[in-house]
Amino acid sequence: MLAFQSNNIDLNKAVNELLFGEGAIIIKNVYPNDKIDEARTIVNHFADQQNKNNLNLSQRVWNLFGKGKIFSDLLTDEVIFNLVSDFLGTQFTCGSYCASRLLPGAPGQEPHIDYPYWDYYEKNTFPMGLNSSFPQNCQATIPLDDCTELSGATAYYPGSQKKLHYPTKDDDFSNLKQMIAKPGDLVFFNGNCWHGAMPNKSSHQRAVLLIEFLPKYIKPVEDLVSYLDESFLNNCSDKVKQLLGLTYPYPKIMDISKTANVIGIGYKVKN
């Protein structure tokens, strides 16, 4: 993966790598250890509740916005907002936000692509002419544990995002690479890039935060708002409001809307 330090990111080079290059990049040393440790402790607490009998080797922890301020803090870092604004537009939103924990022995995944293309094997349900010439998804991973070959770091297939295609058993997977990263790093990849978690063959857990970013006009896959209380929604930062889609006015009930209809005259209203 093309690598950057958090204090020296070439945004133009980074977003072009996501669209036209390998499809994945890493930014090193974005988060301090104390923030990663706090997030890991919370994730492990809720994941342990799902796995009291040690029968489930893979857990997902949802509703992260509601599980601690640290999860809002991690997601509103300027590194994320600067890069994703360039890639998806300045009003991008968060489509999904969860933690994934794989315990030793956990199996991996088949190669796939992500929402809104994750069921692209049913091509008849998508518009004609749909292609990957522009991005409609950006995935991010924040490692809470070491992501190594042995612990099952996510595999990806460089350049596979350039042609929109859901991978099948007949495709060539010989150029597999893995998203090797350390706690505190930040990995971005194009959701059209074929990828999948690998089996955890290590002696330790591998926990990561998984984030999906979308352009403002794509319907999120996860309802991130309904489980949040009124106090959170009233007091969260403007960046969190944007991530939750609260600053984008659509869809709305046009019959009772008090805002002006600017369809066809939007730029005139601004100027």
Coordinates of C-alpha atoms in Angstrom, one line a residue:
M1 CA 0.0 0.0 0.0
L2 CA 1.0 3.5 -0.7
A3 CA 2.0 5.0 2.7
F4 CA 1.9 8.5 4.2
Q5 CA 2.8 9.9 7.6
S6 CA 0.0 11.8 9.3
N7 CA 1.9 15.1 9.1
N8 CA 2.8 14.7 5.5
I9 CA -0.1 13.6 3.3
D10 CA -0.3 14.4 -0.4
L11 CA -4.1 14.5 -0.7
N12 CA -4.1 14.5 -4.5
K13 CA -1.7 11.5 -4.7
A14 CA -3.8 9.7 -2.0
V15 CA -7.2 10.0 -3.6
N16 CA -5.8 9.2 -7.1
E17 CA -4.3 6.0 -5.6
L18 CA -7.7 5.1 -4.3
L19 CA -9.4 5.6 -7.6
F20 CA -6.7 4.8 -10.3
G21 CA -4.0 3.0 -8.4
E22 CA -4.0 0.0 -6.1
G23 CA -7.2 1.1 -4.4
A24 CA -5.8 1.2 -0.8
I25 CA -3.5 3.5 1.2
I26 CA -2.2 3.7 4.8
I27 CA -1.6 6.7 6.9
K28 CA 0.7 6.0 9.8
N29 CA 0.6 7.2 13.4
V30 CA -2.7 9.1 13.2
Y31 CA -4.0 8.3 16.7
P32 CA -2.1 8.2 20.1
N33 CA -2.0 5.0 22.1
D34 CA -4.3 6.3 24.8
K35 CA -7.2 6.9 22.4
I36 CA -6.7 3.4 20.8
D37 CA -6.5 1.8 24.2
E38 CA -9.7 3.5 25.3
A39 CA -11.6 2.3 22.2
R40 CA -10.2 -1.2 22.5
T41 CA -11.4 -1.5 26.1
I42 CA -14.9 -0.5 25.2
V43 CA -15.0 -2.8 22.1
N44 CA -13.7 -5.8 24.1
H45 CA -16.3 -5.1 26.9
F46 CA -19.2 -5.3 24.4
A47 CA -17.7 -8.1 22.4
D48 CA -17.1 -10.2 25.5
Q49 CA -20.8 -9.9 26.3
Q50 CA -21.6 -11.6 22.9
N51 CA -19.1 -14.4 23.6
K52 CA -19.7 -15.5 27.1
N53 CA -19.3 -19.2 26.2
N54 CA -16.3 -18.7 23.9
L55 CA -18.2 -20.2 21.1
N56 CA -18.2 -17.3 18.7
L57 CA -14.8 -16.5 17.3
S58 CA -16.0 -13.4 15.4
Q59 CA -18.0 -10.5 16.8
R60 CA -19.3 -7.2 15.6
V61 CA -20.0 -4.3 17.9
W62 CA -22.5 -1.7 16.5
N63 CA -23.9 1.6 17.7
L64 CA -20.4 3.0 18.3
F65 CA -21.5 6.6 18.3
G66 CA -23.6 5.8 21.3
K67 CA -20.9 3.7 23.1
G68 CA -18.5 6.4 24.0
K69 CA -17.3 9.9 23.0
I70 CA -14.0 8.4 21.9
F71 CA -15.7 6.9 18.8
S72 CA -16.9 10.4 17.7
D73 CA -13.4 11.8 18.4
L74 CA -11.7 9.2 16.3
L75 CA -14.0 9.7 13.3
T76 CA -13.8 13.5 13.3
D77 CA -10.1 13.7 13.0
E78 CA -9.0 16.2 10.3
V79 CA -7.1 13.5 8.4
I80 CA -10.4 11.8 7.7
F81 CA -12.3 14.9 6.9
N82 CA -9.6 16.3 4.6
L83 CA -9.2 13.1 2.6
V84 CA -12.8 12.0 2.3
S85 CA -14.0 15.5 1.4
D86 CA -11.7 15.4 -1.6
F87 CA -12.7 11.9 -2.5
L88 CA -16.5 11.9 -1.9
G89 CA -17.4 15.6 -1.6
T90 CA -17.5 18.0 1.3
Q91 CA -20.9 16.8 2.5
F92 CA -20.0 13.1 2.7
T93 CA -21.7 11.0 5.4
C94 CA -21.1 7.9 7.4
G95 CA -23.0 4.9 6.1
S96 CA -21.8 2.4 8.7
Y97 CA -19.6 2.4 11.8
C98 CA -18.8 -0.8 13.8
A99 CA -16.0 -2.8 15.4
S100 CA -14.9 -6.2 14.2
R101 CA -13.1 -8.6 16.6
L102 CA -11.6 -11.8 15.3
L103 CA -10.4 -14.2 18.0
P104 CA -7.6 -16.8 17.3
G105 CA -9.0 -19.4 15.0
A106 CA -11.6 -17.1 13.4
P107 CA -12.3 -17.9 9.7
G108 CA -11.9 -15.3 7.0
Q109 CA -14.2 -14.0 4.3
E110 CA -14.6 -14.5 0.6
P111 CA -13.5 -11.6 -1.6
H112 CA -16.3 -9.1 -2.0
I113 CA -17.1 -5.4 -2.7
D114 CA -18.9 -3.0 -0.4
Y115 CA -22.1 -1.1 -0.2
P116 CA -23.7 0.3 -2.3
Y117 CA -22.3 -2.4 -4.6
W118 CA -22.3 -5.3 -2.2
D119 CA -25.0 -7.2 -4.0
Y120 CA -23.8 -6.3 -7.5
Y121 CA -24.0 -10.0 -8.4
E122 CA -27.7 -9.1 -9.0
K123 CA -26.8 -6.6 -11.8
N124 CA -30.4 -6.4 -13.0
T125 CA -31.2 -4.4 -9.8
F126 CA -28.7 -1.7 -10.7
P127 CA -28.9 1.1 -13.3
M128 CA -27.6 0.4 -16.8
G129 CA -24.1 1.8 -17.5
L130 CA -23.1 1.8 -13.9
N131 CA -19.3 1.9 -13.6
S132 CA -16.4 2.7 -11.3
S133 CA -15.2 5.8 -13.0
F134 CA -16.1 7.9 -9.9
P135 CA -16.3 6.8 -6.3
Q136 CA -19.5 6.3 -4.4
N137 CA -17.8 4.7 -1.4
C138 CA -14.7 5.0 0.8
Q139 CA -13.9 2.5 3.4
A140 CA -11.6 3.2 6.4
T141 CA -10.1 0.9 9.0
I142 CA -8.7 1.9 12.4
P143 CA -6.7 -1.0 13.8
L144 CA -7.0 -1.5 17.6
D145 CA -4.6 -4.5 17.5
D146 CA -1.7 -5.5 15.2
C147 CA -3.0 -6.4 11.7
T148 CA -0.5 -8.8 10.4
E149 CA -0.4 -11.6 7.9
L150 CA -0.7 -14.1 10.8
S151 CA -3.6 -12.3 12.6
G152 CA -5.6 -12.1 9.4
A153 CA -5.2 -8.5 8.1
T154 CA -7.7 -7.8 5.4
A155 CA -6.7 -9.0 2.0
Y156 CA -7.2 -6.9 -1.1
Y157 CA -6.6 -7.2 -4.8
P158 CA -4.7 -4.2 -6.1
G159 CA -6.4 -2.4 -9.0
S160 CA -9.6 -4.4 -8.9
Q161 CA -11.6 -1.3 -8.2
K162 CA -10.9 0.1 -11.7
K163 CA -13.6 -2.1 -13.2
L164 CA -16.9 -2.6 -11.4
H165 CA -17.2 -6.3 -11.0
Y166 CA -18.3 -8.6 -8.2
P167 CA -15.6 -11.3 -7.8
T168 CA -16.4 -14.9 -8.6
K169 CA -14.6 -18.2 -8.4
D170 CA -13.5 -17.7 -12.0
D171 CA -11.5 -14.6 -11.3
D172 CA -7.7 -14.4 -10.8
F173 CA -6.8 -13.8 -7.1
S174 CA -3.0 -14.4 -7.5
N175 CA -2.0 -10.8 -6.8
L176 CA -3.4 -10.8 -3.2
K177 CA -1.9 -8.3 -0.8
Q178 CA -2.8 -7.6 2.9
M179 CA -3.5 -4.4 4.7
I180 CA -0.7 -4.6 7.2
A181 CA -1.1 -2.0 9.9
K182 CA -0.5 -1.1 13.5
P183 CA -2.8 0.3 16.2
G184 CA -3.0 4.1 15.6
D185 CA -2.7 3.8 11.8
L186 CA -5.5 4.6 9.4
V187 CA -6.2 2.6 6.3
F188 CA -8.4 3.8 3.5
F189 CA -9.6 1.7 0.6
N190 CA -12.0 2.0 -2.3
G191 CA -15.1 -0.1 -1.6
N192 CA -15.0 -1.4 -5.2
C193 CA -11.6 -3.0 -4.5
W194 CA -12.0 -6.7 -3.9
H195 CA -11.2 -7.5 -0.3
G196 CA -12.0 -9.8 2.6
A197 CA -10.8 -10.6 6.1
M198 CA -8.2 -13.4 6.3
P199 CA -8.3 -16.1 9.0
N200 CA -6.7 -15.2 12.4
K201 CA -4.0 -17.8 12.8
S202 CA -2.2 -15.9 15.6
S203 CA -2.5 -16.3 19.3
H204 CA -4.1 -12.9 19.9
Q205 CA -7.3 -11.1 18.9
R206 CA -7.5 -8.7 16.0
A207 CA -9.9 -5.9 16.6
V208 CA -10.5 -3.0 14.2
L209 CA -13.0 -0.2 13.6
L210 CA -14.7 -0.4 10.3
I211 CA -16.1 2.8 8.7
E212 CA -18.0 3.3 5.5
F213 CA -18.2 6.8 4.1
L214 CA -20.7 7.7 1.3
P215 CA -21.5 10.7 -0.8
K216 CA -24.4 12.8 0.5
Y217 CA -27.0 11.3 -1.9
I218 CA -26.4 7.6 -1.1
K219 CA -28.8 6.0 1.4
P220 CA -26.8 4.6 4.4
V221 CA -26.8 0.9 5.0
E222 CA -26.9 1.3 8.8
D223 CA -29.4 3.4 10.8
L224 CA -27.0 5.4 12.9
V225 CA -29.5 7.9 14.3
S226 CA -32.4 6.0 15.8
Y227 CA -30.6 4.6 18.8
L228 CA -29.0 7.9 19.8
D229 CA -30.8 9.9 22.5
E230 CA -31.9 13.6 22.2
S231 CA -29.0 14.8 24.3
F232 CA -26.4 13.3 22.0
L233 CA -28.1 14.7 18.9
N234 CA -28.4 18.2 20.4
N235 CA -24.8 18.3 21.8
C236 CA -22.7 16.5 19.2
S237 CA -20.3 18.4 17.1
D238 CA -21.1 19.8 13.6
K239 CA -18.8 17.1 12.1
V240 CA -20.7 14.3 13.8
K241 CA -24.0 15.9 12.6
Q242 CA -22.6 15.8 9.1
L243 CA -21.5 12.1 9.5
L244 CA -25.0 11.2 10.7
G245 CA -26.6 12.9 7.7
L246 CA -28.4 15.5 9.9
T247 CA -27.1 18.5 7.9
Y248 CA -28.5 17.2 4.6
P249 CA -32.2 18.1 4.3
Y250 CA -33.4 15.3 2.1
P251 CA -35.6 13.4 1.9
K252 CA -38.1 15.9 3.3
I253 CA -41.9 16.4 3.2
M254 CA -42.2 19.1 0.6
D255 CA -45.8 20.0 1.5
I256 CA -44.8 21.3 4.9
S257 CA -41.3 22.4 4.2
K258 CA -40.6 26.0 5.2
T259 CA -37.4 26.3 3.1
A260 CA -37.5 27.9 -0.3
N261 CA -37.7 25.7 -3.4
V262 CA -34.3 26.2 -5.1
I263 CA -34.6 23.5 -7.7
G264 CA -33.1 25.0 -10.9
I265 CA -32.1 28.2 -9.2
G266 CA -29.7 27.0 -6.5
Y267 CA -26.6 28.9 -7.6
K268 CA -28.6 32.1 -7.9
V269 CA -29.8 31.8 -4.3
K270 CA -26.2 31.4 -3.2
N271 CA -24.9 34.3 -5.2

